[in-house]
Coordinates of C-alpha atoms and ligand atoms in Angstrom, one line a residue:
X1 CA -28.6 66.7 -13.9
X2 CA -27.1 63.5 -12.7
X3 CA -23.6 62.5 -12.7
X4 CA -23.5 58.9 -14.6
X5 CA -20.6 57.3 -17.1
X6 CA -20.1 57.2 -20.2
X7 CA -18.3 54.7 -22.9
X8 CA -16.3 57.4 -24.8
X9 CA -14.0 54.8 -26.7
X10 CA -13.8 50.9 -27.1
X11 CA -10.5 48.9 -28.6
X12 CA -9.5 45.8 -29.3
X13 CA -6.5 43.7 -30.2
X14 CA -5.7 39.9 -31.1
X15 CA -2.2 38.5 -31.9
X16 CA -1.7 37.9 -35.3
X17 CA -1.6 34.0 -35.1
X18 CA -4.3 32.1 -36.9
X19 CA -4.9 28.8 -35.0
X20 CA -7.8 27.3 -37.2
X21 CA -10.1 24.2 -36.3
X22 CA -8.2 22.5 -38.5
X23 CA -5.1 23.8 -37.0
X24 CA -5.9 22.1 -33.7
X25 CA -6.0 18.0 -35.2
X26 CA -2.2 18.2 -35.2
X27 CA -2.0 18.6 -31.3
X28 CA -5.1 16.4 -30.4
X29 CA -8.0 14.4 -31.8
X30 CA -10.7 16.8 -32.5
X31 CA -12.6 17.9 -36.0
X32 CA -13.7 21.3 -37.8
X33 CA -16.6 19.3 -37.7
X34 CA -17.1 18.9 -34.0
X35 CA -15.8 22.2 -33.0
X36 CA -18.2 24.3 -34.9
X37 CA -21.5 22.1 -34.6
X38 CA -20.8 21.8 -30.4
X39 CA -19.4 25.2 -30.3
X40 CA -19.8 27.4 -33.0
X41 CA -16.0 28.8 -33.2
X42 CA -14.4 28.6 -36.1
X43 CA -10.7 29.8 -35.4
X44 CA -9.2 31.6 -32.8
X45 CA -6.0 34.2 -31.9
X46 CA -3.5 32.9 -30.3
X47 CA -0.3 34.4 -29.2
X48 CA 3.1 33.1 -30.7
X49 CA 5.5 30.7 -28.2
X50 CA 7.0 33.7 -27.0
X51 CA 7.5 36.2 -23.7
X52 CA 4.5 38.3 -24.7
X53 CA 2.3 38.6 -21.7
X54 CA -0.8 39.4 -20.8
X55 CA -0.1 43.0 -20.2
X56 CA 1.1 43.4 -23.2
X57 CA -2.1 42.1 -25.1
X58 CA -3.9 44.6 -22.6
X59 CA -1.5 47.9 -23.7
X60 CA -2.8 47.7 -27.2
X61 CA -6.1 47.4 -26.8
X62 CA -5.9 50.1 -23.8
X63 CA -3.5 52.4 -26.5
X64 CA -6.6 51.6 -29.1
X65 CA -9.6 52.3 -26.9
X66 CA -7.5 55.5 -25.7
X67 CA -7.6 56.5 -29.6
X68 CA -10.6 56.1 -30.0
X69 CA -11.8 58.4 -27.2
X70 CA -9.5 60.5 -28.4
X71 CA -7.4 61.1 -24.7
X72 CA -4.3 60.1 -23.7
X73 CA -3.1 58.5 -21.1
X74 CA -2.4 61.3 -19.0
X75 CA -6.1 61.9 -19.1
X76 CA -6.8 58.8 -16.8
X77 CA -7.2 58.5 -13.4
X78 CA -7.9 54.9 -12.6
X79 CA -7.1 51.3 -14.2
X80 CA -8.9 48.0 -13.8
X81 CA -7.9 44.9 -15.4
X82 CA -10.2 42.4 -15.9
X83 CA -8.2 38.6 -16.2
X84 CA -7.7 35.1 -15.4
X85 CA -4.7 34.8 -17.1
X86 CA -2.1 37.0 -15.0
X87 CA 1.5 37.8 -16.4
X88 CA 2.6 36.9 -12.5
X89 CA 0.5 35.2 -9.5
X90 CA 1.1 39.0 -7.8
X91 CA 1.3 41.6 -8.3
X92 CA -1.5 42.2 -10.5
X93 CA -1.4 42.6 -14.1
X94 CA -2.8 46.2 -13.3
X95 CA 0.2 46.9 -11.7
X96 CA 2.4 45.8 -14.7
X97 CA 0.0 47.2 -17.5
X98 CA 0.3 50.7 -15.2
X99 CA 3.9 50.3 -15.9
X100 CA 3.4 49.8 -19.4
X101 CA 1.0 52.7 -20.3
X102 CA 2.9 55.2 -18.1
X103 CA 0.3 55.8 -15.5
X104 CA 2.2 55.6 -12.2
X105 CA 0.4 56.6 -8.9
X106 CA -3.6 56.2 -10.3
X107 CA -5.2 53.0 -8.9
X108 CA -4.4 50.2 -10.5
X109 CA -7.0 47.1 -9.8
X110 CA -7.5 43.7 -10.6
X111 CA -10.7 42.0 -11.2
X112 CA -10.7 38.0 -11.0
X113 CA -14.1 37.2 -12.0
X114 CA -13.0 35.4 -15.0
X115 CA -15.6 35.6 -18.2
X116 CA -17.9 37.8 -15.8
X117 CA -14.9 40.3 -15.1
X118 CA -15.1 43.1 -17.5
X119 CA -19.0 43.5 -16.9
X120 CA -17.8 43.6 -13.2
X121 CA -15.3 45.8 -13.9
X122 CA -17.3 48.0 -15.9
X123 CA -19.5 47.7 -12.8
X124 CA -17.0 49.0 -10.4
X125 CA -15.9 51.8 -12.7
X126 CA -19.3 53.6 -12.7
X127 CA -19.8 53.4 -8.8
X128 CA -16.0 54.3 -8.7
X129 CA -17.1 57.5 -11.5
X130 CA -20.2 57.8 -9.4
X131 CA -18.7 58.7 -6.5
X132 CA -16.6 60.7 -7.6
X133 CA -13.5 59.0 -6.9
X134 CA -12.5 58.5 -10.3
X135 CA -13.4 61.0 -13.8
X136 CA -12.4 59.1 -17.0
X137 CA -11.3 55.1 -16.0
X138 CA -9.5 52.7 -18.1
X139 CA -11.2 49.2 -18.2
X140 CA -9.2 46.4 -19.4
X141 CA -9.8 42.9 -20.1
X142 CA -6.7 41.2 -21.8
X143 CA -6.1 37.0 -21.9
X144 CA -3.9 34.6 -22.8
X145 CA -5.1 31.1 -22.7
X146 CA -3.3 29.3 -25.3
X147 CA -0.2 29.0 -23.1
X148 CA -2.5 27.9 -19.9
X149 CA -3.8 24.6 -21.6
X150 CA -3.6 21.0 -23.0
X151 CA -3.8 20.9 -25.9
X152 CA -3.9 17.4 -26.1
X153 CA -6.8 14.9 -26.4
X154 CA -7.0 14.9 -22.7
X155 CA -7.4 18.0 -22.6
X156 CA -9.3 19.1 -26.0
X157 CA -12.8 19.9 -24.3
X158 CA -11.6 22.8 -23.1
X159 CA -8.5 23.8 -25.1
X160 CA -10.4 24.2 -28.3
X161 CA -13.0 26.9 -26.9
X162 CA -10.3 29.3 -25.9
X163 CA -8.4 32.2 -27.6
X164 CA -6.1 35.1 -26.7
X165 CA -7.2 38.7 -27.0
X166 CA -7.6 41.8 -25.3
X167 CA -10.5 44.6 -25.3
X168 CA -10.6 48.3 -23.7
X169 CA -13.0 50.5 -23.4
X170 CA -12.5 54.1 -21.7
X171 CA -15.3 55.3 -19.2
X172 CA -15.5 58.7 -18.3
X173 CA -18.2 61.3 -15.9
X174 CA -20.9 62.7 -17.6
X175 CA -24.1 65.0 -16.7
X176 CA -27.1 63.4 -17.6
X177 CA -30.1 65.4 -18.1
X178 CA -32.3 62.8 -20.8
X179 CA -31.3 59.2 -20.2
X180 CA -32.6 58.0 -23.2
X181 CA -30.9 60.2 -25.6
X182 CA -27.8 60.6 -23.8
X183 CA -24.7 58.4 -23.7
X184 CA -24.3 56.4 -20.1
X185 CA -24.6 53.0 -17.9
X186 CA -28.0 52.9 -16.7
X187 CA -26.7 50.1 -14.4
X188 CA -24.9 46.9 -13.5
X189 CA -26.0 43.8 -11.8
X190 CA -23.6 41.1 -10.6
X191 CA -24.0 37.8 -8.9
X192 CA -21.5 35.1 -8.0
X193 CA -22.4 31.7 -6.8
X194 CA -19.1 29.9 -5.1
X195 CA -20.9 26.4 -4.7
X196 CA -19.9 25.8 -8.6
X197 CA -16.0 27.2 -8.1
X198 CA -14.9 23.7 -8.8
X199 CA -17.0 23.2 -12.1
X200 CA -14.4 25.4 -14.1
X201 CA -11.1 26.0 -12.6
X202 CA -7.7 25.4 -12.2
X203 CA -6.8 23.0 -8.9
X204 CA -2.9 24.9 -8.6
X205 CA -0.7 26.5 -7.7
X206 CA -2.4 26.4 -4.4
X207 CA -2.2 27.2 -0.7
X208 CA -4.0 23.6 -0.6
X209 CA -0.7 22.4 -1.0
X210 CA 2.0 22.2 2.1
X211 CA 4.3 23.2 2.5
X212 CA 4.5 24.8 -0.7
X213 CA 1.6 25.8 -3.4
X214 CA 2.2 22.5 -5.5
X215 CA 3.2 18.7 -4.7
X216 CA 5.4 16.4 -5.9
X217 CA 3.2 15.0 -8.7
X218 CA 1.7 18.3 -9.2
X219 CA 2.6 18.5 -13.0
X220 CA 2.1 14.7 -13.4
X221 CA -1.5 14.6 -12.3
X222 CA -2.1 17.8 -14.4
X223 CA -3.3 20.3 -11.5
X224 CA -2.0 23.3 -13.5
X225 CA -4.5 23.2 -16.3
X226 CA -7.7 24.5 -16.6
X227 CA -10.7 21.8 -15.7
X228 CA -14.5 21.7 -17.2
X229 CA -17.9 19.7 -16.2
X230 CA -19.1 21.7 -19.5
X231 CA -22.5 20.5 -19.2
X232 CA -23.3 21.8 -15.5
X233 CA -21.5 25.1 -17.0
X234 CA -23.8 25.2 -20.1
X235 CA -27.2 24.5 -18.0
X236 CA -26.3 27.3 -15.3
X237 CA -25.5 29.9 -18.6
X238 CA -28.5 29.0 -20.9
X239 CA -30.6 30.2 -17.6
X240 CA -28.2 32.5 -15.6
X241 CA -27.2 35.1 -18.6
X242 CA -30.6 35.7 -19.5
X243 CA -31.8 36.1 -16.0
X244 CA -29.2 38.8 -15.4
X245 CA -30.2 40.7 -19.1
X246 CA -33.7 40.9 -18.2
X247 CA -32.9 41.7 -14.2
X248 CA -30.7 44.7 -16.0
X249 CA -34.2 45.4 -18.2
X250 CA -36.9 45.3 -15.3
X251 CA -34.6 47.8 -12.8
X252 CA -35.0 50.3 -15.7
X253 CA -38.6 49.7 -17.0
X254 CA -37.4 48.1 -20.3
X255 CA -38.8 45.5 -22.3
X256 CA -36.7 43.3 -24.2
X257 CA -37.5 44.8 -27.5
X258 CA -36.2 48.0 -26.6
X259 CA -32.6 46.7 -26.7
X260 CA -30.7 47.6 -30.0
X261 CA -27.8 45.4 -29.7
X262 CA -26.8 42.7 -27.4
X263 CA -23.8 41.9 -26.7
X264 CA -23.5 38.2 -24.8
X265 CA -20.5 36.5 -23.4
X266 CA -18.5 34.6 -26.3
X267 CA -18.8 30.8 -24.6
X268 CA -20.5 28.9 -26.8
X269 CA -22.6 29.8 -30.2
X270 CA -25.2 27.2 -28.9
X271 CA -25.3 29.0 -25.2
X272 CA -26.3 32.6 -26.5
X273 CA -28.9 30.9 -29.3
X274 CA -30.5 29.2 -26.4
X275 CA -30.0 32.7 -24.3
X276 CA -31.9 34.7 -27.1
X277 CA -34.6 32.3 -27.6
X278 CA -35.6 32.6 -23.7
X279 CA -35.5 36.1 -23.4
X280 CA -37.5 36.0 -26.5
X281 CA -35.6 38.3 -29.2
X282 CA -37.3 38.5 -32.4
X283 CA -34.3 39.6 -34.4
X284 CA -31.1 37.3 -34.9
X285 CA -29.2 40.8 -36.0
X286 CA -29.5 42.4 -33.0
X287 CA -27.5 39.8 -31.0
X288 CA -23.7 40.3 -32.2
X289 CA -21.3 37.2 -31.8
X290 CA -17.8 36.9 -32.6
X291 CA -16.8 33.9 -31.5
X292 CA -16.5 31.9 -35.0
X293 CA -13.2 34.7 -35.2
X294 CA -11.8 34.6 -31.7
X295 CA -13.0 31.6 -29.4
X296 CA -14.0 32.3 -25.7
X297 CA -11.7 34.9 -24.7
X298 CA -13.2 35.4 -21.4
X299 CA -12.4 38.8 -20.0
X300 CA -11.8 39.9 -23.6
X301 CA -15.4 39.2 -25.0
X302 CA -17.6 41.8 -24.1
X303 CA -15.0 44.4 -25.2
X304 CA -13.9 42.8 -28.5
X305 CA -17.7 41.9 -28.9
X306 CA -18.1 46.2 -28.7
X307 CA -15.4 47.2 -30.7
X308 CA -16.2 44.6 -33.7
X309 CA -19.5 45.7 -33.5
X310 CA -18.9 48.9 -33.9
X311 CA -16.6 48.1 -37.4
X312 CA -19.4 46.4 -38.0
X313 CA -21.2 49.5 -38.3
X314 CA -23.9 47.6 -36.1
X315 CA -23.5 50.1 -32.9
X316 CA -24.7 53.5 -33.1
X317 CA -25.0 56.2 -31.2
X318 CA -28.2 56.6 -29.0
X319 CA -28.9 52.4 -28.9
X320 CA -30.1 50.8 -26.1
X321 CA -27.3 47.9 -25.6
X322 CA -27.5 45.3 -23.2
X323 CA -24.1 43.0 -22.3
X324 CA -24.4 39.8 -20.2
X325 CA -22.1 37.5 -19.2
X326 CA -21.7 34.3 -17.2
X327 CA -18.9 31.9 -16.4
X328 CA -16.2 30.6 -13.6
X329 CA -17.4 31.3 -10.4
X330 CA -19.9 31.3 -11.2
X331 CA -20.6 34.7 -11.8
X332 CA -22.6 36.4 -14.0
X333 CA -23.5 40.2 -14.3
X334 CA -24.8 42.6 -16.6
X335 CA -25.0 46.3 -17.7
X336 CA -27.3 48.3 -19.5
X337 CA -26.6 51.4 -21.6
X338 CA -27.3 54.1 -23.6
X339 CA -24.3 54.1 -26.5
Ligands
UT7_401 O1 -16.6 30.9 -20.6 C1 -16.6 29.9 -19.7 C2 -17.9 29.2 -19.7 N1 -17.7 28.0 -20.5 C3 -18.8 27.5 -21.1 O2 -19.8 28.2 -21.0 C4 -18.7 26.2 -21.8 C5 -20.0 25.4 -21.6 N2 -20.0 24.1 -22.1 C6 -20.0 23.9 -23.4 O3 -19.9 24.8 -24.2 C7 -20.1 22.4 -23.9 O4 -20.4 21.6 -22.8 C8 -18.8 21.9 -24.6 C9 -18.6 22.6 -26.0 C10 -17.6 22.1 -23.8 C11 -19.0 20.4 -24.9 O5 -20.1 20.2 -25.6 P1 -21.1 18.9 -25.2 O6 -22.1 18.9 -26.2 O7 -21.5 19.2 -23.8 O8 -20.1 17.7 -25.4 P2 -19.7 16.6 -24.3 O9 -18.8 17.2 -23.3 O10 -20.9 15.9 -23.8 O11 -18.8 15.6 -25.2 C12 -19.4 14.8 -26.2 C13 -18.4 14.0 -26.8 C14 -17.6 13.2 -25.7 O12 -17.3 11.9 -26.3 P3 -18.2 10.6 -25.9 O13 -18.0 10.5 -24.4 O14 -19.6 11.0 -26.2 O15 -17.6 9.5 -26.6 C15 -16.3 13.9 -25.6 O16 -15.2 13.1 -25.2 O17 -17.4 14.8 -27.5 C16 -16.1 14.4 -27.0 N3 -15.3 15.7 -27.1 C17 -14.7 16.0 -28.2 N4 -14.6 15.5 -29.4 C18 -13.9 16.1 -30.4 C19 -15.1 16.6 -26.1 N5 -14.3 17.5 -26.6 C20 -14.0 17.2 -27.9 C21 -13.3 17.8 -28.9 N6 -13.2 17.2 -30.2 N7 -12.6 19.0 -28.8

């Protein structure tokens, strides 16, 4: 017997705000039109103009996943929160989530690896469960990106992609005697490449800046919103994300027909068809998207992607399922497992 983890429950929450394609044209000059032929999305969550935080996304997906594997809080020994979108530069939004769920004194960790971070995290709870630091973790990945962006024309090649939302999924120690019947992560792989950092990112707040993080035309120039070179982003993801599947595949003497269900980053409709067509997957259905209902919610997509996929009635138990993911960084990563 080996000890390995185990998914025993995924959730998933979005605000209840709409924010169609059509939606967007009041803010900035954009079309349903262009949206869903360069992008695929068709409307997105976004949170109303109010105090809700990122956190608070997170606690009810965390309260949902928590259902679903049928614990409670009490049961959980570590949290990691996977976000760019912070309530707070520091502490981390771990640290408030913690607060939230009623978890003091259990770990509480960030991950900042933007679209990449709940596969990261996801990574980091296994070894975590694998070494027996940790029994049952609580993996989060909550966003909120609608206050975080222009939304004007200036700003409309990125602010149309995104939407807010929030995942979980609960990861707990099991004993593996027959890895391909039995529920667990075969493994992760992660890669990071800081040479592109600039390609997608925001310039401030910044210790750049002296003697304070921003300057005197800080909000004038723009520095606080989110900047894309989509193109160099696209070309690295078309060839990174299924690099990473198929490293996940050839580490545990899998082909790529063996997978059941894969469940790619949420970036771009266009980025995962041109994903599945070099890994060579013969089915459309076994590649679930969701991104025509929610946008790129970075941290969020891989657990939304599970969750919906389950409603769907399109994840079963015993499936090979493969999730991949690339973005900011870059980084891209990926984890194989038996559901
Ligand atoms: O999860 C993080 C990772 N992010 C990604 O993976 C995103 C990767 N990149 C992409 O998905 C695509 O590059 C985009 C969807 C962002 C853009 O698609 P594109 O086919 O690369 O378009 P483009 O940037 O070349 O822009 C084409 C035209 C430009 O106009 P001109 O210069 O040809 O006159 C843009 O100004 O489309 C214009 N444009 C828009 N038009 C209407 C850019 N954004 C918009 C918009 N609405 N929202």
């Amino acid at each position: 017997m080996t000890r390995r983890t185990r998914v025993l429950g995924v959730g998933s929450f979005v605000p209840d705000r709409i924010v169609t394609n059509d939606d967007l044209t009041q803010w900035m000059d954009t079309s349903d039109e262009w949206i869903r032929t360069r992008s695929g999305i068709e409307q997105r969550h976004w949170v109303e103009p109010d105090d809700t935080t990122t956190s608070d996304l997170g606690l009810e997906a965390a309260n949902r996943a928590l259902d679903a594997a049928g614990l409670s809080i009490d049961d959980i020994d570590m949290l990691i929160v996977a976000t760019l979108s912070p309530d707070h530069e520091f502490p981390g939004t771990a640290c408030f989530l913690q607060a939230k769920l009623g978890c003091p004194g259990i770990p509480a960790i960030d991950v900042r690896q933007q679209c990449s971070g709940f596969v990261y995290g996801m990574a980091q709870a296994d070894m975590f469960v694998r070494g027996a630091m940790a029994d049952t973790v609580l993996l989060v990945g909550a966003e909120i990106h609608s206050k975080a962006m222009d939304i004007s024309t200036e700003g409309r090649d990125i602010s149309v992609l995104f939407g807010d939302g929030a995942g979980a999924a609960v990861l707990q120690a099991v004993d593996v005697d027959d890895p391909s019947t039995q529920a667990h992560i075969y493994s992760s792989h992660l890669h990071a490449d800081g040479n592109y950092a600039k390609e997608l990112w925001i310039e401030g707040p910044s210790s750049t800046y002296s003697p304070n993080r921003w300057d005197n035309d800080f909000l004038e120039r723009g520095a606080q919103w989110p900047k894309m070179n989509g193109k160099t982003v696209f070309k690295h993801a078309v060839t990174r994300m299924p690099e990473v599947a198929l490293e996940a595949l050839e580490a545990n003497d899998f082909a790529v027909a063996d997978v059941d269900l894969w469940i790619f980053h949420q970036a771009n409709m266009r980025i995962n068809y041109f994903a599945a067509k070099k890994l060579g997957i013969d089915d459309d259905d076994k590649v679930f998207n969701t991104i025509q209902r929610f946008g790129n919610t970075t941290a969020a997509t891989i657990p939304i992607g599970l969750d919906e996929a389950l409603k769907a009635g399109r994840l079963e138990p015993g499936m090979l399922v493969c999730i991949a993911a690339f973005g900011s960084g870059f980084t891209w990563a990926s984890s194989l497992l038996r559901w």
